[in-house]
Short mmCIF file of C-alpha atoms and ligand atoms in Angstrom, two decimals:
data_model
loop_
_atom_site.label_atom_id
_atom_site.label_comp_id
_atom_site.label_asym_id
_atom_site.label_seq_id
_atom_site.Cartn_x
_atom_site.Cartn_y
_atom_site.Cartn_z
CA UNK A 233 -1.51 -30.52 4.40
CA UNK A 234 -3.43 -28.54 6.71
CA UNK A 235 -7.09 -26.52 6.34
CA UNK A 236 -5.85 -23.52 4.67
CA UNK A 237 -3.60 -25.42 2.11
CA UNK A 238 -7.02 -27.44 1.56
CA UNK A 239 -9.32 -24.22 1.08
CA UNK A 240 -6.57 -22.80 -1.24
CA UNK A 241 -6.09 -25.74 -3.41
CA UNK A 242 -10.12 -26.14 -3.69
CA UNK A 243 -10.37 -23.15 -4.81
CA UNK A 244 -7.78 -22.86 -7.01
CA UNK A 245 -9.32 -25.91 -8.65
CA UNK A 246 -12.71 -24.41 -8.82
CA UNK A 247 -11.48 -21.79 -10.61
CA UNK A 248 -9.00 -23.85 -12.77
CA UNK A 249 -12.42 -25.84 -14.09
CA UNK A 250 -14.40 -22.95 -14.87
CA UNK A 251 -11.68 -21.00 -17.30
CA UNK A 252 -9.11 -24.05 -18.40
CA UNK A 253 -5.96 -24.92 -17.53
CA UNK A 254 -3.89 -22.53 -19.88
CA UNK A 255 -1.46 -21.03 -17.68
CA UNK A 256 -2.41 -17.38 -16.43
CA UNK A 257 0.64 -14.89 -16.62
CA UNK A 258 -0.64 -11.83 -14.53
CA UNK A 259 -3.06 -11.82 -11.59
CA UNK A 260 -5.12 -7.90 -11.46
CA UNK A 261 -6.58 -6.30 -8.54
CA UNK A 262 -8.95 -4.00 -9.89
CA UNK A 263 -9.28 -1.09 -7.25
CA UNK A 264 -12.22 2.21 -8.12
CA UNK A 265 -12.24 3.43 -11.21
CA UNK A 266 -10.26 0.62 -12.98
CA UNK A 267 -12.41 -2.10 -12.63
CA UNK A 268 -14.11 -1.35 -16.27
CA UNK A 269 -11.13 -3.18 -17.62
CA UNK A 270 -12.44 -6.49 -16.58
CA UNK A 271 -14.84 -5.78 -19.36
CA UNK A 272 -12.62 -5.44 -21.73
CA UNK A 273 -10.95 -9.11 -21.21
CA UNK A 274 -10.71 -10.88 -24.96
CA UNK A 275 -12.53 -14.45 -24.38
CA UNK A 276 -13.67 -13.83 -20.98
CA UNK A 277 -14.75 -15.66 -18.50
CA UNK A 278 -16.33 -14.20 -15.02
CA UNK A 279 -17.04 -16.35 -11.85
CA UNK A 280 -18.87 -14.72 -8.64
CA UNK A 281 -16.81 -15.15 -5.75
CA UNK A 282 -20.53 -16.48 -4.12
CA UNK A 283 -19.29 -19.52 -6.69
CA UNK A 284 -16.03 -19.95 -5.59
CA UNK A 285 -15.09 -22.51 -2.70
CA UNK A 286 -14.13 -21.04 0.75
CA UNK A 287 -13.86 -17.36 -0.71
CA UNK A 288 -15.16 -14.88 1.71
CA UNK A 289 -19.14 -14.18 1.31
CA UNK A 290 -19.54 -10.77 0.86
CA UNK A 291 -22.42 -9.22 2.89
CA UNK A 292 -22.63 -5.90 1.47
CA UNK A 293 -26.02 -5.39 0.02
CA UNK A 294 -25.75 -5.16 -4.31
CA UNK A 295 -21.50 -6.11 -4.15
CA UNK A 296 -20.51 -6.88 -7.26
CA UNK A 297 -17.59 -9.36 -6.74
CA UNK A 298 -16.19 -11.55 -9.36
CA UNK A 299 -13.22 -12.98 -10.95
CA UNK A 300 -12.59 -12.38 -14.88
CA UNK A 301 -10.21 -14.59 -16.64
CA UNK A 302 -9.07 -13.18 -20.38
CA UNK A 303 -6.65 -11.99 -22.55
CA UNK A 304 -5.55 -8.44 -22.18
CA UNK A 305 -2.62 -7.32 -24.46
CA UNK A 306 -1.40 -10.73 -25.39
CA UNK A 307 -1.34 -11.46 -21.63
CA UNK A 308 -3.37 -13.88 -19.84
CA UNK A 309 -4.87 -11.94 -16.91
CA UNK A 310 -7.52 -13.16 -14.06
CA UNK A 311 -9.03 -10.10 -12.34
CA UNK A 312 -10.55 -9.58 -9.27
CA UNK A 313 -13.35 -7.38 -10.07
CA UNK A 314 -14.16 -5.89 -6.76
CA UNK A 315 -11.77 -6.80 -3.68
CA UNK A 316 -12.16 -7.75 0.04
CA UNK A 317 -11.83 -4.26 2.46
CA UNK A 318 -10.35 -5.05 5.87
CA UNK A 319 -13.15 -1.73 6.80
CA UNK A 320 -16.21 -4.61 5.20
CA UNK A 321 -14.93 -6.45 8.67
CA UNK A 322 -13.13 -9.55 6.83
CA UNK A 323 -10.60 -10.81 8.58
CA UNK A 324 -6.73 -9.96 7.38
CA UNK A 325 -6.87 -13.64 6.16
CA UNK A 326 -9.58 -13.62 4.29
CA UNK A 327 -8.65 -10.22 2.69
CA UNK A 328 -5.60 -12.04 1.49
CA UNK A 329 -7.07 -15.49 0.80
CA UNK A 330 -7.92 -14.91 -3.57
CA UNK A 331 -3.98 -13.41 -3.93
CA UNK A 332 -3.00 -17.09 -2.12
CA UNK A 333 -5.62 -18.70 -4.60
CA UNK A 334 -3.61 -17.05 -7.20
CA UNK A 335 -0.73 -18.18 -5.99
CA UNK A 336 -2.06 -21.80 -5.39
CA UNK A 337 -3.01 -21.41 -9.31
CA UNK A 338 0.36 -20.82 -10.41
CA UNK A 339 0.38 -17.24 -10.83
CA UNK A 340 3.83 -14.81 -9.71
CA UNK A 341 2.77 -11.58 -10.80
CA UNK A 342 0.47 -9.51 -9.25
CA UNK A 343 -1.32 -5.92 -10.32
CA UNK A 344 -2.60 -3.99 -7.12
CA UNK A 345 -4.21 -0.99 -7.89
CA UNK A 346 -6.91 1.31 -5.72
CA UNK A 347 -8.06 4.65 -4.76
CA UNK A 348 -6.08 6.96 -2.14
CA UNK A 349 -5.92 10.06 -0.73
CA UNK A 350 -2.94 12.46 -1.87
CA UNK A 351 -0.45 13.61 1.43
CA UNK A 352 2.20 14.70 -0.71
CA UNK A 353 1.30 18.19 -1.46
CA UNK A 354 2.97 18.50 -4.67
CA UNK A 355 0.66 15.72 -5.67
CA UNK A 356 -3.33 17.05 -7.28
CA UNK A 357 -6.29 15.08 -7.69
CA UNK A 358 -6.36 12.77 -10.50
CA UNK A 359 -2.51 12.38 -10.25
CA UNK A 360 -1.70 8.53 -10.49
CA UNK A 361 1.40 7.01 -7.85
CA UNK A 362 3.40 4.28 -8.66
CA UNK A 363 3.39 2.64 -5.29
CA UNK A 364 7.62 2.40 -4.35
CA UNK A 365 6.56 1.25 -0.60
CA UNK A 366 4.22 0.88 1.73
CA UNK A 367 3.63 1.85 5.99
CA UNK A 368 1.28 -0.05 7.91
CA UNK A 369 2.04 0.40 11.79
CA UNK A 370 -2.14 -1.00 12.17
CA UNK A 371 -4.35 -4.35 12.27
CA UNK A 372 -2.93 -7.78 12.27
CA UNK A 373 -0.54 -8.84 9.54
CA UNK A 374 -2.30 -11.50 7.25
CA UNK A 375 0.44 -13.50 8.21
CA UNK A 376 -0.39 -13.20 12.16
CA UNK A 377 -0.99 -16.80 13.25
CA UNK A 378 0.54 -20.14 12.58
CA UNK A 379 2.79 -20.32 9.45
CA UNK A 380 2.29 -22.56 6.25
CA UNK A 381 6.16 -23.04 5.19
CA UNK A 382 4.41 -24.17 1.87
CA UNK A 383 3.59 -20.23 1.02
CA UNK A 384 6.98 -18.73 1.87
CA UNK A 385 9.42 -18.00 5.39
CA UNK A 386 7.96 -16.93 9.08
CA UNK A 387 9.94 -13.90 9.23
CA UNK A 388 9.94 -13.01 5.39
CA UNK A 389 11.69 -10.18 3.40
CA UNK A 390 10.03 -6.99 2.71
CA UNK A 391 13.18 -4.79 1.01
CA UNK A 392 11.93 -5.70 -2.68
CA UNK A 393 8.02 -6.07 -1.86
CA UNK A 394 7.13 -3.79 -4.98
CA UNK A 395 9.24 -4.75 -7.69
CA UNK A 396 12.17 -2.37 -8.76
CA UNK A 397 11.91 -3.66 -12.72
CA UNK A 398 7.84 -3.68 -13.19
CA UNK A 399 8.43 0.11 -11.21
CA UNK A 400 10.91 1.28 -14.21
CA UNK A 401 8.79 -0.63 -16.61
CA UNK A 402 5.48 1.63 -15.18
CA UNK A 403 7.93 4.55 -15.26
CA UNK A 404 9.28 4.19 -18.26
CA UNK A 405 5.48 3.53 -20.40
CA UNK A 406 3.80 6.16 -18.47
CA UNK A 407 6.60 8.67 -19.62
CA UNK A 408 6.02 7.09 -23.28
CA UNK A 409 2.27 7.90 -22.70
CA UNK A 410 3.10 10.89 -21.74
CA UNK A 411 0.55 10.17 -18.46
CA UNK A 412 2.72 11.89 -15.59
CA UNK A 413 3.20 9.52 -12.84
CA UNK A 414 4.03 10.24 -9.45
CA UNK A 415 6.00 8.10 -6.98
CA UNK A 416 5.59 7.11 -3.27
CA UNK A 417 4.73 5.47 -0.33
CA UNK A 418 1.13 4.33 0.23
CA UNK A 419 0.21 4.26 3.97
CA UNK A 420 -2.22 1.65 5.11
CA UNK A 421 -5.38 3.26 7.19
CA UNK A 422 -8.13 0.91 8.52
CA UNK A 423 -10.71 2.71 7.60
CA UNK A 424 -13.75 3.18 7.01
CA UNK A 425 -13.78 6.61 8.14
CA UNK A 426 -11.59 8.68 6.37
CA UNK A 427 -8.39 9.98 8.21
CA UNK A 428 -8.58 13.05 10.43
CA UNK A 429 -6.15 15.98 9.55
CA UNK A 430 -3.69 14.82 12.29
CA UNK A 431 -3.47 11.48 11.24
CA UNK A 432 -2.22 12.85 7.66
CA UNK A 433 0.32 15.19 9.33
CA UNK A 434 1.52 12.01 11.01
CA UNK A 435 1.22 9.89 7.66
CA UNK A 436 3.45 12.52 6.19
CA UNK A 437 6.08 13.00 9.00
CA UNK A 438 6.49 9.40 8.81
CA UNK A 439 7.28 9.51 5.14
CA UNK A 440 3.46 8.63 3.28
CA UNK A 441 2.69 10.56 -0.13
CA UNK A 442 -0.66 8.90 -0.01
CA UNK A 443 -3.55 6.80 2.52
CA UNK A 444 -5.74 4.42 1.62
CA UNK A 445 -7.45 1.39 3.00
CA UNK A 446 -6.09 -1.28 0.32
CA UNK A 447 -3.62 -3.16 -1.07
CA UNK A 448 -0.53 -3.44 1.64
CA UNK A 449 -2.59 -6.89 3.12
CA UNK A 450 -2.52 -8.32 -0.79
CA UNK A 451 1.10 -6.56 -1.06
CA UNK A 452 2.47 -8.43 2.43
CA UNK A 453 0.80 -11.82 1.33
CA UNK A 454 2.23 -11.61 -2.17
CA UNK A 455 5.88 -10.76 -0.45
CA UNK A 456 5.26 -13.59 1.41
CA UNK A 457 5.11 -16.04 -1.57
CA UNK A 458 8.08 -13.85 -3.37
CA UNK A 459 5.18 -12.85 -6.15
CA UNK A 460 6.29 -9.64 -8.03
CA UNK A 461 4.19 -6.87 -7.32
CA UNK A 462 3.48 -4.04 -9.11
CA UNK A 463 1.04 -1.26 -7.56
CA UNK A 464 -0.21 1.90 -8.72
CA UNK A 465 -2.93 4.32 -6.94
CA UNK A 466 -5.36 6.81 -8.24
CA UNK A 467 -4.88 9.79 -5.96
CA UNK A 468 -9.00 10.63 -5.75
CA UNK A 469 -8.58 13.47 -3.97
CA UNK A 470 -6.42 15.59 -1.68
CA UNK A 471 -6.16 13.89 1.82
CA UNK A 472 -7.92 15.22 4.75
CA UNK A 473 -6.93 18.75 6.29
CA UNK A 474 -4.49 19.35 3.39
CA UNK A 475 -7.12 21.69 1.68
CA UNK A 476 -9.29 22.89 3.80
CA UNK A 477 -12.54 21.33 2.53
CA UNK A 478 -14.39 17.99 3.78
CA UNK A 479 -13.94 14.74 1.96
CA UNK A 480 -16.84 12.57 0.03
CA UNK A 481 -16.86 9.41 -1.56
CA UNK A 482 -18.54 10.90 -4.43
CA UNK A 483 -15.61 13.34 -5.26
CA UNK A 484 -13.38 9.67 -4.76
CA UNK A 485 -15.93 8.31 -7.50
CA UNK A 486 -15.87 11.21 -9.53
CA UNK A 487 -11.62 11.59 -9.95
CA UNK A 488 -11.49 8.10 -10.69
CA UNK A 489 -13.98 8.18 -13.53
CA UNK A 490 -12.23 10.95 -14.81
CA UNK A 491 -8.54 9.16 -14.95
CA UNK A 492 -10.03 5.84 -16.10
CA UNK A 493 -9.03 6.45 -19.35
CA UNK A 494 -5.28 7.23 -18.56
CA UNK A 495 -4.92 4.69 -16.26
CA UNK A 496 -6.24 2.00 -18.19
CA UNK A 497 -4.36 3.05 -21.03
CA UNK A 498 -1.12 2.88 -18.34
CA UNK A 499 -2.13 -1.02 -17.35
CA UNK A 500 -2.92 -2.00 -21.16
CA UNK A 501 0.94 -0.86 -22.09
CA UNK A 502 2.57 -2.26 -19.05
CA UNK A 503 0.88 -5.37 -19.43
CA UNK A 504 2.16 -6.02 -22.68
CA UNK A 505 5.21 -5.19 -21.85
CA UNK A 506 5.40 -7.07 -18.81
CA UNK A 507 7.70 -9.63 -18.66
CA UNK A 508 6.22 -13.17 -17.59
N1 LIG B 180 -8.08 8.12 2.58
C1 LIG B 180 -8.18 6.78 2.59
N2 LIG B 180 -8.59 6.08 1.55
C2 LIG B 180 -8.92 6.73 0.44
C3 LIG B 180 -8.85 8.13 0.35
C4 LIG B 180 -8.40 8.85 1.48
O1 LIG B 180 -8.30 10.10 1.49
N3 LIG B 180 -9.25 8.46 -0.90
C5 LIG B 180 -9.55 7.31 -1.53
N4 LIG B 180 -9.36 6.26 -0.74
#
């Protein structure tokens, strides 16, 4: 067993201890404007990451970074509450290191969910994307470096990375909702600065309906360990150049405040729904 195995399992345990060994069906990756629903978790219990063995100590001044484990829907969830940026200057590995604690914990379903930037021009602010694929052509893979055969293959499948059935199940509750629900591909940026114009003419020529700075890392670690994925974005706002207007992280803020009721309402369904 080498050092990562080691971290993983430590942790795993840590966090085993603190909310009991009952078997959790659905790990959650709260992105902006969703995290409220770690709140809402039935018999909750919230660690700090600054708690957890080996996870990655967050150095932005006033983060709020925890773990919730709870019921949600007659599901047993554990959410991350706040997730690592590859932009905060974590390394790809250490973005990635709670979705291998998840794994390490038992877990084979993931949510992803996060703010992005709408390239797809039939697409409006406050529009939510089920996430069908994903670009990245930057950074390191997570996976860059020596490979632990105990998570999953070297050279590892990516055709089925976001599940086809949890994508009709989103499609198919959303349409029950009534919430409309795009589709697309989410193209990995770096960040932190948002994208110039060009760069979002590019994104789109190469077949992105939305940017953001999220969720591929988790989505190519999950892949990895053949998790099932299931990812949905909040498109925040138009992405830049589209309209011809500068972008702010308030108006980011703002959009997802405004959808946090639909999408929650989206996750709640799905969730109990989802089969585990
Ligand atoms: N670009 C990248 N990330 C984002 C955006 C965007 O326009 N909006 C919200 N997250």
């Amino acid at each position: 067993m080498d050092h990562l195995m080691e971290k993983m399992q430590e942790a795993a345990m840590y966090i085993t201890s603190r909310i009991g060994n009952e078997p959790v069906d659905i790990g959650m990756v709260l992105g902006s404007g969703l995290g409220g629903l770690a709140d809402e978790l039935e018999d909750a219990v919230a660690i700090s990451y600054k708690d957890i063995p080996f996870f990655p100590v967050s150095t932005v001044f006033g983060h709020k970074g925890r773990l919730v484990a709870g019921n949600l829907e007659g599901k047993r969830v554990l959410c991350m509450q706040g997730r690592f940026h590859y932009y905060e200057g974590y390394g790809m590995d250490q973005v990635v290191f709670p979705i291998q604690v998840m794994h390490a914990m038992g877990i084979r379903q993931l949510l992803v969910t996060n703010a992005a930037g709408g390239v797809n021009t039939a697409y409006q602010p406050g529009d939510l994307m089920l996430i069908t694929d994903h670009i990245k052509l930057i950074a390191d893979s997570p996976m860059r470096g020596p490979n632990h055969e105990e998570l999953g293959e070297r050279f590892f499948d990516m055709t089925h990375a976001y599940d086809k059935k949890l994508c009709a199940l989103a499609r198919e509750e959303a349409k029950r909702l009534s919430i409309p629900l795009q589709e697309g591909v989410y193209m990995f940026f770096a960040g932190p600065s948002y994208e110039t114009p060009a760069e979002v003419r590019s994104a789109r020529i190469l077949g992105a309906d939305a940017v953001g700075m999220s969720t591929v890392p988790e989505a190519i670690a999950a892949s990895q360990m053949r998790m099932k994925v299931l990812g949905i974005s909040c498109i925040t706002n138009m992405a830049a150049g589209i309209l011809d207007q500068p972008l702010n992280h308030t108006e980011v803020m703002e959009t997802s405040d405004r959808v946090k009721e639909a999408f929650t309402s989206l996750v709640r369904n799905v969730t109990r729904l989802w089969p585990v």
